[in-house]
Short mmCIF file of C-alpha atoms and ligand atoms in Angstrom, two decimals:
data_model
loop_
_atom_site.label_atom_id
_atom_site.label_comp_id
_atom_site.label_asym_id
_atom_site.label_seq_id
_atom_site.Cartn_x
_atom_site.Cartn_y
_atom_site.Cartn_z
CA UNK A 1012 36.99 125.84 124.13
CA UNK A 1013 38.72 125.47 127.45
CA UNK A 1014 39.63 127.71 130.35
CA UNK A 1015 42.86 127.87 132.38
CA UNK A 1016 44.01 130.07 135.21
CA UNK A 1017 47.42 130.68 133.65
CA UNK A 1018 48.28 130.24 129.99
CA UNK A 1019 51.91 130.51 128.86
CA UNK A 1020 52.64 130.92 125.13
CA UNK A 1021 56.11 129.51 124.36
CA UNK A 1022 57.87 126.42 125.61
CA UNK A 1023 61.52 127.39 125.70
CA UNK A 1024 63.62 129.01 128.44
CA UNK A 1025 61.15 131.82 129.22
CA UNK A 1026 57.98 129.75 128.93
CA UNK A 1027 59.13 126.69 130.88
CA UNK A 1028 60.54 128.66 133.79
CA UNK A 1029 57.54 131.03 133.97
CA UNK A 1030 55.18 128.06 134.25
CA UNK A 1031 57.38 126.13 136.70
CA UNK A 1032 57.88 129.14 138.96
CA UNK A 1033 54.14 129.88 138.97
CA UNK A 1034 53.45 126.25 139.88
CA UNK A 1035 55.80 126.49 142.91
CA UNK A 1036 54.17 129.71 144.13
CA UNK A 1037 50.50 129.08 143.25
CA UNK A 1038 49.85 125.44 144.11
CA UNK A 1039 46.15 125.18 143.20
CA UNK A 1040 45.85 126.94 139.85
CA UNK A 1041 45.60 125.29 136.44
CA UNK A 1042 48.56 126.06 134.18
CA UNK A 1043 48.94 125.32 130.48
CA UNK A 1044 51.96 125.84 128.26
CA UNK A 1045 51.30 126.06 124.52
CA UNK A 1046 54.12 125.91 121.99
CA UNK A 1047 54.27 125.50 118.25
CA UNK A 1048 57.00 122.87 117.97
CA UNK A 1049 56.82 119.16 118.78
CA UNK A 1050 60.13 119.28 120.61
CA UNK A 1051 62.18 122.09 122.15
CA UNK A 1052 65.86 122.52 121.42
CA UNK A 1053 68.26 123.56 124.18
CA UNK A 1054 68.70 126.92 122.45
CA UNK A 1055 72.30 127.49 123.52
CA UNK A 1056 73.20 123.94 122.49
CA UNK A 1057 72.25 124.47 118.84
CA UNK A 1058 75.81 125.16 117.52
CA UNK A 1059 76.99 121.90 119.09
CA UNK A 1060 74.58 119.89 116.88
CA UNK A 1061 76.98 120.65 114.01
CA UNK A 1062 80.15 119.47 115.72
CA UNK A 1063 80.26 117.83 119.14
CA UNK A 1064 76.72 116.33 119.23
CA UNK A 1065 76.17 115.60 115.52
CA UNK A 1066 72.50 114.96 116.26
CA UNK A 1067 69.48 117.13 117.12
CA UNK A 1068 67.97 114.45 119.36
CA UNK A 1069 70.81 114.97 121.86
CA UNK A 1070 69.88 118.64 122.24
CA UNK A 1071 66.31 118.45 123.50
CA UNK A 1072 64.76 119.97 126.64
CA UNK A 1073 62.67 117.10 128.04
CA UNK A 1074 58.89 117.74 128.20
CA UNK A 1075 58.83 116.24 131.67
CA UNK A 1076 60.28 119.53 132.93
CA UNK A 1077 56.74 120.78 132.26
CA UNK A 1078 54.48 117.76 132.64
CA UNK A 1079 56.10 116.46 135.88
CA UNK A 1080 55.09 119.74 137.51
CA UNK A 1081 51.37 119.30 136.95
CA UNK A 1082 51.37 121.64 133.98
CA UNK A 1083 49.45 120.83 130.79
CA UNK A 1084 51.29 121.00 127.50
CA UNK A 1085 49.60 121.74 124.18
CA UNK A 1086 51.42 121.57 120.83
CA UNK A 1087 49.67 124.16 118.68
CA UNK A 1088 50.31 127.64 117.34
CA UNK A 1089 48.58 130.66 118.85
CA UNK A 1090 47.26 132.77 116.00
CA UNK A 1091 45.45 135.51 117.91
CA UNK A 1092 45.21 136.99 121.37
CA UNK A 1093 41.95 138.69 122.32
CA UNK A 1094 42.95 140.67 125.38
CA UNK A 1095 39.54 142.27 125.86
CA UNK A 1096 37.74 138.92 126.23
CA UNK A 1097 40.83 137.14 127.57
CA UNK A 1098 41.25 134.22 125.20
CA UNK A 1099 43.64 132.98 122.49
CA UNK A 1100 42.82 131.23 119.22
CA UNK A 1101 45.03 128.54 117.74
CA UNK A 1102 45.89 127.09 114.34
CA UNK A 1103 43.95 123.93 115.24
CA UNK A 1104 40.82 126.02 115.85
CA UNK A 1105 41.00 125.78 119.61
CA UNK A 1106 39.98 128.63 121.89
CA UNK A 1107 41.67 128.87 125.28
CA UNK A 1108 40.34 131.33 127.82
CA UNK A 1109 42.71 132.56 130.51
CA UNK A 1110 42.78 134.54 133.71
CA UNK A 1111 46.44 135.46 133.23
CA UNK A 1112 48.62 135.15 130.17
CA UNK A 1113 52.42 135.08 129.93
CA UNK A 1114 53.85 135.64 126.45
CA UNK A 1115 57.25 133.98 125.88
CA UNK A 1116 57.32 133.76 122.10
CA UNK A 1117 61.06 134.46 121.88
CA UNK A 1118 62.87 135.81 118.87
CA UNK A 1119 63.31 135.17 115.17
CA UNK A 1120 66.49 135.42 113.09
CA UNK A 1121 67.14 138.52 111.00
CA UNK A 1122 67.84 137.74 107.34
CA UNK A 1123 70.08 140.31 105.62
CA UNK A 1124 68.11 141.96 102.83
CA UNK A 1125 70.64 141.47 100.04
CA UNK A 1126 70.20 139.99 96.56
CA UNK A 1127 70.21 136.20 96.55
CA UNK A 1128 69.13 135.72 100.16
CA UNK A 1129 66.54 133.16 99.03
CA UNK A 1130 69.04 130.84 97.35
CA UNK A 1131 69.14 127.22 98.50
CA UNK A 1132 71.58 126.30 101.29
CA UNK A 1133 71.40 129.70 102.98
CA UNK A 1134 70.31 128.92 106.51
CA UNK A 1135 69.00 131.11 109.31
CA UNK A 1136 69.01 129.56 112.75
CA UNK A 1137 65.44 128.76 113.81
CA UNK A 1138 65.14 126.93 117.14
CA UNK A 1139 63.20 124.08 115.59
CA UNK A 1140 64.41 120.47 115.59
CA UNK A 1141 62.97 119.52 112.19
CA UNK A 1142 64.49 122.58 110.56
CA UNK A 1143 67.88 122.14 112.26
CA UNK A 1144 67.99 118.47 111.37
CA UNK A 1145 67.34 119.41 107.75
CA UNK A 1146 70.42 121.71 107.84
CA UNK A 1147 72.46 118.86 109.34
CA UNK A 1148 71.50 116.53 106.47
CA UNK A 1149 71.98 119.15 103.75
CA UNK A 1150 75.45 120.24 104.82
CA UNK A 1151 76.74 116.73 105.54
CA UNK A 1152 78.70 116.44 102.29
CA UNK A 1153 79.36 120.13 101.73
CA UNK A 1154 82.83 121.52 102.31
CA UNK A 1155 82.96 125.32 102.13
CA UNK A 1156 80.80 126.97 104.77
CA UNK A 1157 80.54 130.73 105.16
CA UNK A 1158 79.23 131.97 108.49
CA UNK A 1159 77.86 135.52 108.47
CA UNK A 1160 78.13 137.45 111.73
CA UNK A 1161 80.87 137.50 114.34
CA UNK A 1162 78.61 137.49 117.38
CA UNK A 1163 78.54 134.47 119.69
CA UNK A 1164 76.24 132.47 117.39
CA UNK A 1165 78.58 132.97 114.42
CA UNK A 1166 81.71 132.28 116.45
CA UNK A 1167 80.32 129.10 118.04
CA UNK A 1168 78.99 127.79 114.70
CA UNK A 1169 82.37 128.49 113.05
CA UNK A 1170 84.29 126.58 115.73
CA UNK A 1171 81.93 123.58 115.66
CA UNK A 1172 81.77 123.34 111.88
CA UNK A 1173 85.56 123.62 111.60
CA UNK A 1174 85.96 120.87 114.20
CA UNK A 1175 83.61 118.80 112.05
CA UNK A 1176 85.99 119.05 109.11
CA UNK A 1177 84.43 121.96 107.21
CA UNK A 1178 86.38 124.71 105.53
CA UNK A 1179 84.91 127.70 107.40
CA UNK A 1180 85.04 131.41 106.61
CA UNK A 1181 83.60 133.76 109.22
CA UNK A 1182 82.54 137.15 107.87
CA UNK A 1183 82.12 139.96 110.37
CA UNK A 1184 80.85 143.41 109.34
CA UNK A 1185 82.56 145.28 112.19
CA UNK A 1186 86.21 145.35 113.12
CA UNK A 1187 86.04 142.65 115.83
CA UNK A 1188 84.21 139.44 116.62
CA UNK A 1189 82.20 139.28 119.87
CA UNK A 1190 82.40 143.06 120.10
CA UNK A 1191 78.99 143.43 121.77
CA UNK A 1192 80.17 141.41 124.75
CA UNK A 1193 83.89 142.09 125.00
CA UNK A 1194 86.56 144.75 124.69
CA UNK A 1195 89.07 144.55 121.86
CA UNK A 1196 91.73 142.53 123.72
CA UNK A 1197 89.28 139.71 124.54
CA UNK A 1198 87.83 139.75 121.01
CA UNK A 1199 91.42 139.47 119.75
CA UNK A 1200 91.97 136.37 121.92
CA UNK A 1201 88.90 134.74 120.37
CA UNK A 1202 89.89 135.70 116.84
CA UNK A 1203 93.44 134.39 117.33
CA UNK A 1204 92.10 131.04 118.52
CA UNK A 1205 89.74 130.78 115.55
CA UNK A 1206 92.49 131.66 113.09
CA UNK A 1207 95.09 129.35 114.70
CA UNK A 1208 92.63 126.50 114.35
CA UNK A 1209 91.95 127.15 110.68
CA UNK A 1210 88.84 129.36 110.60
CA UNK A 1211 89.27 132.07 107.98
CA UNK A 1212 88.17 135.11 110.03
CA UNK A 1213 87.47 138.19 107.93
CA UNK A 1214 86.52 141.43 109.68
CA UNK A 1215 85.26 144.72 108.17
CA UNK A 1216 83.45 142.73 105.48
CA UNK A 1217 80.34 144.19 103.94
CA UNK A 1218 78.20 141.75 101.95
CA UNK A 1219 76.85 142.91 98.60
CA UNK A 1220 74.99 139.78 97.51
CA UNK A 1221 74.75 136.02 97.64
CA UNK A 1222 75.60 134.49 94.28
CA UNK A 1223 74.59 131.21 92.69
CA UNK A 1224 72.06 129.56 90.40
CA UNK A 1225 69.37 127.93 92.49
CA UNK A 1226 71.88 126.93 95.15
CA UNK A 1227 74.26 129.40 96.74
CA UNK A 1228 77.79 129.32 95.33
CA UNK A 1229 79.40 132.29 97.02
CA UNK A 1230 79.21 135.58 98.85
CA UNK A 1231 80.09 138.74 96.98
CA UNK A 1232 81.59 141.47 99.15
CA UNK A 1233 81.25 145.20 98.48
CA UNK A 1234 84.90 145.13 97.33
CA UNK A 1235 83.85 142.80 94.51
CA UNK A 1236 85.64 139.80 96.00
CA UNK A 1237 83.66 136.54 95.87
CA UNK A 1238 84.12 134.00 98.65
CA UNK A 1239 83.18 130.45 97.68
CA UNK A 1240 80.33 128.95 99.70
CA UNK A 1241 78.54 125.61 99.43
CA UNK A 1242 76.33 126.74 102.31
CA UNK A 1243 75.83 129.86 104.38
CA UNK A 1244 74.92 130.09 108.05
CA UNK A 1245 73.34 133.40 108.98
CA UNK A 1246 74.25 134.60 112.44
CA UNK A 1247 73.30 138.16 111.67
CA UNK A 1248 71.15 138.84 114.70
CA UNK A 1249 67.66 138.19 116.01
CA UNK A 1250 64.54 140.29 116.55
CA UNK A 1251 61.74 139.94 119.11
CA UNK A 1252 58.89 137.70 117.94
CA UNK A 1253 56.20 140.16 118.96
CA UNK A 1254 53.65 140.20 116.11
CA UNK A 1255 51.00 138.32 118.14
CA UNK A 1256 51.28 140.89 120.91
CA UNK A 1257 51.33 143.79 118.48
CA UNK A 1258 48.23 142.53 116.67
CA UNK A 1259 46.51 142.17 120.05
CA UNK A 1260 47.11 145.86 120.69
CA UNK A 1261 49.81 145.53 123.36
CA UNK A 1262 52.36 148.31 123.55
CA UNK A 1263 55.52 147.56 121.52
CA UNK A 1264 58.74 149.55 121.98
CA UNK A 1265 60.98 151.08 119.29
CA UNK A 1266 63.06 147.88 119.03
CA UNK A 1267 59.96 145.83 118.29
CA UNK A 1268 59.88 144.23 121.76
CA UNK A 1269 56.80 143.96 123.98
CA UNK A 1270 56.93 146.87 126.44
CA UNK A 1271 57.09 145.64 130.06
CA UNK A 1272 57.63 147.15 133.49
CA UNK A 1273 60.02 145.81 136.14
CA UNK A 1274 57.46 143.16 137.17
CA UNK A 1275 57.19 141.97 133.53
CA UNK A 1276 53.64 143.36 133.19
CA UNK A 1277 52.72 144.48 129.69
CA UNK A 1278 50.35 147.34 128.88
CA UNK A 1279 47.48 144.91 129.68
CA UNK A 1280 46.85 144.19 133.36
CA UNK A 1281 46.42 140.44 132.80
CA UNK A 1282 49.27 139.83 130.37
CA UNK A 1283 52.97 139.52 131.17
CA UNK A 1284 55.86 139.00 128.74
CA UNK A 1285 59.32 137.48 129.26
CA UNK A 1286 62.42 136.50 127.35
CA UNK A 1287 63.54 137.50 123.88
CA UNK A 1288 60.11 138.92 122.93
CA UNK A 1289 60.08 141.34 125.91
CA UNK A 1290 61.72 144.74 126.31
CA UNK A 1291 65.21 144.82 127.90
CA UNK A 1292 66.60 147.76 129.79
CA UNK A 1293 70.17 148.28 130.91
CA UNK A 1294 70.89 147.81 134.63
CA UNK A 1295 73.06 150.93 134.51
CA UNK A 1296 71.36 153.39 132.20
CA UNK A 1297 67.75 152.15 131.92
CA UNK A 1298 68.22 152.51 128.17
CA UNK A 1299 66.64 149.91 125.91
CA UNK A 1300 69.34 147.35 125.08
CA UNK A 1301 69.19 144.45 122.61
CA UNK A 1302 70.46 141.75 124.99
CA UNK A 1303 68.69 138.54 124.04
CA UNK A 1304 70.07 135.79 126.26
CA UNK A 1305 68.58 132.62 127.72
CA UNK A 1306 69.88 133.61 131.16
CA UNK A 1307 68.03 136.94 130.94
CA UNK A 1308 64.88 135.09 129.82
CA UNK A 1309 65.28 132.84 132.88
CA UNK A 1310 65.53 135.83 135.25
CA UNK A 1311 62.43 137.43 133.77
CA UNK A 1312 60.50 134.15 133.86
CA UNK A 1313 61.24 133.77 137.58
CA UNK A 1314 59.88 137.28 138.20
CA UNK A 1315 56.77 136.81 136.02
CA UNK A 1316 55.94 133.36 137.40
CA UNK A 1317 56.27 134.66 140.94
CA UNK A 1318 54.24 137.84 140.48
CA UNK A 1319 51.63 136.67 137.98
CA UNK A 1320 48.62 136.51 140.30
CA UNK A 1321 49.77 138.72 143.14
CA UNK A 1322 52.39 141.37 142.69
CA UNK A 1323 54.52 140.47 145.67
CA UNK A 1324 56.91 143.37 145.08
CA UNK A 1325 59.79 141.27 146.37
CA UNK A 1326 60.99 140.33 142.90
CA UNK A 1327 61.59 142.90 140.24
CA UNK A 1328 63.77 143.26 137.22
CA UNK A 1329 66.63 145.67 137.89
CA UNK A 1330 67.69 145.52 134.23
CA UNK A 1331 70.05 143.32 132.30
CA UNK A 1332 73.79 143.22 132.94
CA UNK A 1333 74.29 140.96 129.92
CA UNK A 1334 76.09 138.19 131.81
CA UNK A 1335 77.49 135.92 129.14
CA UNK A 1336 80.10 133.25 128.56
CA UNK A 1337 81.32 131.14 125.68
CA UNK A 1338 83.97 128.54 125.00
CA UNK A 1339 86.01 128.08 121.85
CA UNK A 1340 88.85 125.66 121.29
CA UNK A 1341 89.13 124.96 125.01
CA UNK A 1342 89.29 128.62 126.07
CA UNK A 1343 86.50 130.22 128.07
CA UNK A 1344 85.52 133.87 127.77
CA UNK A 1345 83.06 135.50 130.17
CA UNK A 1346 81.66 138.99 130.58
CA UNK A 1347 79.17 140.69 132.89
CA UNK A 1348 78.15 144.34 133.17
CA UNK A 1349 79.63 147.13 131.09
CA UNK A 1350 82.66 146.70 128.89
CA UNK A 1351 85.19 149.55 128.85
CA UNK A 1352 83.81 150.64 125.47
CA UNK A 1353 80.28 150.77 126.88
CA UNK A 1354 81.47 152.64 129.98
CA UNK A 1355 82.96 155.30 127.68
CA UNK A 1356 79.81 155.45 125.52
CA UNK A 1357 77.70 155.99 128.64
CA UNK A 1358 79.97 158.70 130.10
CA UNK A 1359 81.15 156.76 133.13
CA UNK A 1360 84.46 157.83 134.62
CA UNK A 1361 86.13 154.56 135.40
CA UNK A 1362 89.26 152.79 136.58
CA UNK A 1363 90.46 149.47 135.19
CA UNK A 1364 91.91 146.73 137.37
CA UNK A 1365 93.70 143.86 135.65
CA UNK A 1366 95.27 140.64 136.79
CA UNK A 1367 96.94 137.70 135.08
CA UNK A 1368 97.50 134.47 136.97
CA UNK A 1369 97.51 130.69 136.51
CA UNK A 1370 94.32 128.88 137.55
CA UNK A 1371 96.07 126.35 139.79
CA UNK A 1372 98.85 126.74 142.29
CA UNK A 1373 101.66 126.04 141.75
CA UNK A 1374 101.30 126.89 138.06
CA UNK A 1375 103.46 123.90 137.22
CA UNK A 1376 100.51 121.53 137.91
CA UNK A 1377 99.13 119.70 134.85
CA UNK A 1378 96.36 121.30 132.75
CA UNK A 1379 96.93 124.72 134.25
CA UNK A 1380 95.49 127.59 132.23
CA UNK A 1381 96.24 131.29 132.31
CA UNK A 1382 93.48 133.60 133.59
CA UNK A 1383 93.24 137.15 132.28
CA UNK A 1384 90.86 139.31 134.31
CA UNK A 1385 89.76 142.87 133.66
CA UNK A 1386 87.44 144.65 136.08
CA UNK A 1387 85.93 148.09 135.54
CA UNK A 1388 85.06 150.30 138.51
CA UNK A 1389 83.39 153.68 138.83
CA UNK A 1390 86.27 156.10 139.52
CA UNK A 1391 84.65 157.95 142.42
CA UNK A 1392 82.43 155.40 144.16
CA UNK A 1393 84.67 152.39 143.49
CA UNK A 1394 81.53 150.42 142.56
CA UNK A 1395 82.06 147.68 140.02
CA UNK A 1396 80.60 148.37 136.57
CA UNK A 1397 81.65 145.19 134.83
CA UNK A 1398 84.23 142.52 134.24
CA UNK A 1399 85.66 140.27 131.56
CA UNK A 1400 87.68 137.10 132.00
CA UNK A 1401 89.41 134.63 129.76
CA UNK A 1402 90.94 131.34 130.83
CA UNK A 1403 90.07 127.67 131.20
CA UNK A 1404 86.89 126.08 132.51
CA UNK A 1405 87.32 127.70 135.94
CA UNK A 1406 86.37 131.14 134.65
CA UNK A 1407 82.98 129.87 133.47
CA UNK A 1408 81.67 130.14 137.02
CA UNK A 1409 84.03 132.94 138.09
CA UNK A 1410 82.18 135.33 135.78
CA UNK A 1411 79.04 134.56 137.78
CA UNK A 1412 80.77 135.93 140.90
CA UNK A 1413 81.42 139.12 138.95
CA UNK A 1414 77.78 139.11 137.80
CA UNK A 1415 76.58 138.94 141.42
CA UNK A 1416 79.07 141.63 142.48
CA UNK A 1417 77.75 143.95 139.76
CA UNK A 1418 74.13 143.33 140.75
CA UNK A 1419 74.95 143.95 144.42
CA UNK A 1420 76.88 147.14 143.70
CA UNK A 1421 80.06 145.85 145.36
CA UNK A 1422 83.14 148.03 145.51
CA UNK A 1423 86.79 147.41 144.65
CA UNK A 1424 87.50 147.18 148.40
CA UNK A 1425 84.79 144.53 148.83
CA UNK A 1426 86.21 142.52 145.95
CA UNK A 1427 89.81 142.91 147.09
CA UNK A 1428 88.97 141.47 150.49
CA UNK A 1429 86.13 139.00 149.87
CA UNK A 1430 86.83 135.54 151.23
CA UNK A 1431 87.55 132.79 148.74
CA UNK A 1432 87.92 129.03 148.90
CA UNK A 1433 91.15 127.96 147.27
CA UNK A 1434 92.82 124.66 146.53
CA UNK A 1435 95.96 123.90 144.48
CA UNK A 1436 94.13 121.65 142.01
CA UNK A 1437 91.06 123.87 141.67
CA UNK A 1438 91.91 127.56 141.90
CA UNK A 1439 94.54 130.23 141.76
CA UNK A 1440 96.51 130.80 144.92
CA UNK A 1441 94.90 132.66 147.88
CA UNK A 1442 97.71 135.21 147.64
CA UNK A 1443 96.97 135.80 143.96
CA UNK A 1444 93.24 135.16 143.53
CA UNK A 1445 92.30 136.98 140.31
CA UNK A 1446 89.23 138.90 141.52
CA UNK A 1447 91.06 140.06 144.66
CA UNK A 1448 94.09 140.96 142.56
CA UNK A 1449 92.28 142.85 139.80
CA UNK A 1450 90.34 144.84 142.42
CA UNK A 1451 93.61 145.81 144.18
CA UNK A 1452 95.13 146.83 140.87
CA UNK A 1453 92.19 149.23 140.39
CA UNK A 1454 92.44 150.57 143.96
CA UNK A 1455 96.09 151.47 143.32
CA UNK A 1456 94.89 153.75 140.50
CA UNK A 1457 92.01 155.42 142.33
C1 FAD B 446 72.54 129.31 118.26
C2 FAD B 446 72.20 130.02 119.54
C3 FAD B 446 73.04 129.94 120.63
C4 FAD B 446 72.73 130.62 121.82
N1 FAD B 446 73.57 130.52 122.89
C5 FAD B 446 73.26 131.16 124.03
C6 FAD B 446 74.09 131.04 125.19
O1 FAD B 446 75.13 130.36 125.16
N2 FAD B 446 73.72 131.70 126.33
C7 FAD B 446 72.57 132.43 126.40
O2 FAD B 446 72.26 132.98 127.46
N3 FAD B 446 71.77 132.58 125.31
C8 FAD B 446 72.07 131.97 124.14
N4 FAD B 446 71.26 132.10 123.06
C9 FAD B 446 70.06 132.94 123.17
C10 FAD B 446 68.90 132.12 123.71
O3 FAD B 446 68.69 131.04 122.87
C11 FAD B 446 67.63 132.94 123.80
O4 FAD B 446 67.87 134.10 124.53
C12 FAD B 446 66.55 132.11 124.48
O5 FAD B 446 66.22 130.99 123.70
C13 FAD B 446 65.30 132.95 124.71
O6 FAD B 446 64.33 132.14 125.27
P1 FAD B 446 62.79 132.48 125.06
O7 FAD B 446 62.03 131.46 125.83
O8 FAD B 446 62.55 133.90 125.33
O9 FAD B 446 62.51 132.31 123.49
P2 FAD B 446 62.76 131.14 122.45
O10 FAD B 446 63.83 130.23 122.89
O11 FAD B 446 62.89 131.81 121.13
O12 FAD B 446 61.40 130.31 122.48
C14 FAD B 446 60.18 130.81 122.01
C15 FAD B 446 59.12 129.77 122.22
O13 FAD B 446 57.85 130.29 121.77
C16 FAD B 446 57.22 129.35 120.92
N5 FAD B 446 56.33 130.12 120.05
C17 FAD B 446 56.63 131.21 119.30
N6 FAD B 446 55.52 131.68 118.69
C18 FAD B 446 54.52 130.88 119.08
C19 FAD B 446 53.12 130.85 118.78
N7 FAD B 446 52.55 131.74 117.96
N8 FAD B 446 52.38 129.88 119.34
C20 FAD B 446 52.92 128.95 120.17
N9 FAD B 446 54.23 128.94 120.48
C21 FAD B 446 55.01 129.89 119.95
C22 FAD B 446 58.38 128.62 120.24
O14 FAD B 446 58.00 127.38 119.73
C23 FAD B 446 59.33 128.48 121.43
O15 FAD B 446 58.93 127.39 122.24
C24 FAD B 446 71.54 131.41 121.87
C25 FAD B 446 70.69 131.50 120.75
C26 FAD B 446 71.01 130.81 119.60
C27 FAD B 446 70.08 130.90 118.40
#
């Protein structure tokens, strides 16, 4: 039995940053992080193990991020939380007493409940190096890979596996890939790129069963069509890993996430929760939204680590704006805030501002890429609701300007006139900077 001031369960994005932030704010406390894997994968780097990196060992978050900050690290699995007596029990029969506990147990993949889902070579994506390395070895000599799910995990896996010489089919149940993050025109850009590069993208596909004897051999669709598969990657969504919290008697919301307030406090005064296991509310509507992103986990961890011993009231969670970016076949796509579809669903009256421009000036410079920007503003207040961008590498950070603008409630006028640094080799021209231009396009329509 041991006793720590702060115990953090989980050693990924949410856990590491919770512990590190607490260490910076509370210099003299003892902090321990406990996690149930020997190593921690960079979660967002996982697709790149199967293409660019070709190795799990190149995708590891170094333990020194924890241990260099005077934080103890235990590799063990927490099996029970006793919130009344303030301790946890572990698989190795340890008991750790705590003053404060932060739960950052993340999420687990959802496996579609169809016949044949237990066949060999059907892989969910667990963030575990041993497991992921096993997939790498097993698919090495396989050719036909079917990826299920057209969200960012499915899209990124499809691109990487195709680049690695696999014959990839991407099956998406809905009518568009990436449809949670983007409007149809941006989804279409992604789908075109995938198709042009040889990924067989199939939308509106409903899976009936996985077929095969022992090993998977194909996917049968509801139409009766069978698509050949030597292996299947399941990118069909994730769910909060909240059973520990539930069994401890903490309040769990309807989506299975640990209920938290804006300071990341759970229903127990001494327990906080962050990241994929914790409840997410929309910045705009306060509705519960299933946005499970590492960047959201990082935000929540910074709030929890800061407030854990003293609620300083200076940091609170205003809700997620789902800031997200991805890159496929050299093209970057970024989104923050509401899409147009979400604005309609939530009854916002809105105005769209669009702008297309080259990302260097003059556009005849080498390696210039076209930027397509779409901003969405509230029709009456002019406040930005969201934005989407496609282009080259430059838009990867540009979407973070939009993210900040959304969080600060900036208006179309603010964004039309905000001051920008420009350079021919680095940015669009100052007389045609995309954020300024898209904002003006919206103002013209207001
Ligand atoms: C393939 C893939 C690509 C992604 N790409 C992106 C991206 O580009 N951008 C982005 O923002 N997000 C991305 N995400 C989402 C991102 O990975 C998650 O949002 C993020 O990992 C959440 O961090 P977390 O710390 O909350 O949970 P997790 O990363 O799930 O970590 C949970 C931690 O808890 C530990 N744990 C769980 N149960 C126990 C227990 N009982 N005892 C001890 N330890 C326990 C685990 O070992 C782990 O350390 C991606 C996810 C995947 C799967």
